[in-house]
Amino acid sequence: MKMHIVLVISLGLLAGILSSLLGVGGGIILVPGMMYLLKIPIKTAIGTSLAIILPTAIIGVYRHGLNGNVNWKVTLLISLGTVTGAYLGVWLNEVLSVETLRKIFVVLLIVMAIKIWRG
């Protein structure tokens, strides 16, 4: 891992900038980056991405909160669903094959890209 320290830090920098700039989940950048650049298996990349996103999200929320750019009511309401969804997502991660996870991730990225492109 020492040989890749600049690459690892650069991946983190890119994910931090894009997640705070655009509100995209850092996992959209981190999971493929860890898989293809660092050769980390997808299930480990997903768990590691979630651990990395926590401090990034805290800093991003703090700064956006200072600027008045956080809708706390929407945050609370959506969080009620995301907490349950996170639990179910980890369970699915455990029972689905690596190949199925990879396909789901690719489809998600393609659908998101098309929707963003079309506006």
mmCIF file of C-alpha atoms in Angstrom, residues 11-113:
data_model
loop_
_atom_site.group_PDB
_atom_site.id
_atom_site.type_symbol
_atom_site.label_atom_id
_atom_site.label_comp_id
_atom_site.label_asym_id
_atom_site.label_seq_id
_atom_site.Cartn_x
_atom_site.Cartn_y
_atom_site.Cartn_z
ATOM 1 C CA LEU A 11 -8.551 9.425 -4.864
ATOM 2 C CA GLY A 12 -9.681 10.731 -1.478
ATOM 3 C CA LEU A 13 -9.123 14.335 -2.547
ATOM 4 C CA LEU A 14 -11.174 13.839 -5.714
ATOM 5 C CA ALA A 15 -14.009 12.140 -3.802
ATOM 6 C CA GLY A 16 -14.019 14.857 -1.140
ATOM 7 C CA ILE A 17 -14.144 17.676 -3.669
ATOM 8 C CA LEU A 18 -16.856 16.083 -5.811
ATOM 9 C CA SER A 19 -19.039 14.995 -2.887
ATOM 10 C CA SER A 20 -18.979 18.457 -1.312
ATOM 11 C CA LEU A 21 -19.186 20.342 -4.616
ATOM 12 C CA LEU A 22 -21.981 18.331 -6.225
ATOM 13 C CA GLY A 23 -23.588 16.486 -3.326
ATOM 14 C CA VAL A 24 -22.795 13.145 -4.925
ATOM 15 C CA GLY A 25 -22.056 10.295 -2.597
ATOM 16 C CA GLY A 26 -18.342 9.780 -2.333
ATOM 17 C CA GLY A 27 -18.959 6.094 -3.013
ATOM 18 C CA ILE A 28 -19.681 6.877 -6.654
ATOM 19 C CA ILE A 29 -16.017 7.861 -6.925
ATOM 20 C CA LEU A 30 -14.464 5.774 -4.151
ATOM 21 C CA VAL A 31 -15.874 2.316 -4.874
ATOM 22 C CA PRO A 32 -14.744 2.134 -8.523
ATOM 23 C CA GLY A 33 -11.506 3.914 -7.629
ATOM 24 C CA MET A 34 -10.641 1.399 -4.923
ATOM 25 C CA MET A 35 -11.665 -1.528 -7.125
ATOM 26 C CA TYR A 36 -9.725 -0.578 -10.236
ATOM 27 C CA LEU A 37 -6.850 1.562 -8.988
ATOM 28 C CA LEU A 38 -6.160 -0.173 -5.668
ATOM 29 C CA LYS A 39 -7.435 -3.675 -6.570
ATOM 30 C CA ILE A 40 -9.703 -3.843 -3.497
ATOM 31 C CA PRO A 41 -12.617 -6.331 -3.777
ATOM 32 C CA ILE A 42 -16.034 -4.708 -4.283
ATOM 33 C CA LYS A 43 -17.496 -5.766 -0.916
ATOM 34 C CA THR A 44 -14.480 -4.364 0.940
ATOM 35 C CA ALA A 45 -14.515 -1.224 -1.231
ATOM 36 C CA ILE A 46 -18.171 -0.628 -0.325
ATOM 37 C CA GLY A 47 -17.568 -0.969 3.424
ATOM 38 C CA THR A 48 -14.400 1.109 3.268
ATOM 39 C CA SER A 49 -16.194 3.781 1.248
ATOM 40 C CA LEU A 50 -18.878 4.102 3.914
ATOM 41 C CA ALA A 51 -16.216 4.500 6.609
ATOM 42 C CA ILE A 52 -14.442 7.167 4.541
ATOM 43 C CA ILE A 53 -17.640 9.074 3.755
ATOM 44 C CA LEU A 54 -18.476 9.668 7.431
ATOM 45 C CA PRO A 55 -15.823 12.348 8.143
ATOM 46 C CA THR A 56 -16.312 13.816 4.659
ATOM 47 C CA ALA A 57 -20.043 14.161 5.256
ATOM 48 C CA ILE A 58 -19.511 15.739 8.673
ATOM 49 C CA ILE A 59 -17.248 18.432 7.215
ATOM 50 C CA GLY A 60 -19.541 18.988 4.214
ATOM 51 C CA VAL A 61 -22.686 19.285 6.369
ATOM 52 C CA TYR A 62 -20.932 21.631 8.777
ATOM 53 C CA ARG A 63 -19.780 23.979 6.011
ATOM 54 C CA HIS A 64 -23.057 23.845 4.049
ATOM 55 C CA GLY A 65 -24.957 24.327 7.321
ATOM 56 C CA LEU A 66 -23.010 27.512 8.034
ATOM 57 C CA ASN A 67 -24.083 28.780 4.611
ATOM 58 C CA GLY A 68 -27.730 27.864 5.222
ATOM 59 C CA ASN A 69 -27.663 25.221 2.505
ATOM 60 C CA VAL A 70 -29.138 22.328 4.507
ATOM 61 C CA ASN A 71 -32.881 21.660 4.675
ATOM 62 C CA TRP A 72 -33.050 20.024 8.108
ATOM 63 C CA LYS A 73 -36.701 18.932 7.785
ATOM 64 C CA VAL A 74 -35.987 17.049 4.556
ATOM 65 C CA THR A 75 -32.792 15.672 6.110
ATOM 66 C CA LEU A 76 -34.696 14.230 9.065
ATOM 67 C CA LEU A 77 -37.490 12.744 6.966
ATOM 68 C CA ILE A 78 -35.216 11.136 4.393
ATOM 69 C CA SER A 79 -32.923 9.859 7.158
ATOM 70 C CA LEU A 80 -35.808 7.861 8.612
ATOM 71 C CA GLY A 81 -35.777 5.789 5.433
ATOM 72 C CA THR A 82 -32.032 5.731 4.855
ATOM 73 C CA VAL A 83 -31.266 4.257 8.280
ATOM 74 C CA THR A 84 -33.526 1.278 7.575
ATOM 75 C CA GLY A 85 -32.253 1.110 4.008
ATOM 76 C CA ALA A 86 -28.636 1.035 5.200
ATOM 77 C CA TYR A 87 -29.347 -1.951 7.438
ATOM 78 C CA LEU A 88 -31.093 -3.798 4.601
ATOM 79 C CA GLY A 89 -28.338 -2.819 2.161
ATOM 80 C CA VAL A 90 -25.631 -4.372 4.332
ATOM 81 C CA TRP A 91 -27.697 -7.548 4.598
ATOM 82 C CA LEU A 92 -28.075 -7.654 0.799
ATOM 83 C CA ASN A 93 -24.321 -7.062 0.436
ATOM 84 C CA GLU A 94 -23.748 -10.180 2.522
ATOM 85 C CA VAL A 95 -26.114 -12.420 0.548
ATOM 86 C CA LEU A 96 -25.548 -11.219 -3.034
ATOM 87 C CA SER A 97 -22.643 -12.429 -5.147
ATOM 88 C CA VAL A 98 -19.786 -10.142 -6.115
ATOM 89 C CA GLU A 99 -20.900 -10.328 -9.752
ATOM 90 C CA THR A 100 -24.469 -9.309 -8.878
ATOM 91 C CA LEU A 101 -23.206 -6.362 -6.808
ATOM 92 C CA ARG A 102 -20.997 -5.244 -9.676
ATOM 93 C CA LYS A 103 -23.924 -5.385 -12.123
ATOM 94 C CA ILE A 104 -26.206 -3.437 -9.768
ATOM 95 C CA PHE A 105 -23.517 -0.769 -9.331
ATOM 96 C CA VAL A 106 -22.973 -0.431 -13.089
ATOM 97 C CA VAL A 107 -26.714 -0.155 -13.806
ATOM 98 C CA LEU A 108 -27.053 2.494 -11.085
ATOM 99 C CA LEU A 109 -24.211 4.552 -12.565
ATOM 100 C CA ILE A 110 -25.623 4.305 -16.093
ATOM 101 C CA VAL A 111 -29.163 5.266 -15.047
ATOM 102 C CA MET A 112 -27.875 8.207 -12.997
ATOM 103 C CA ALA A 113 -25.662 9.410 -15.841
#
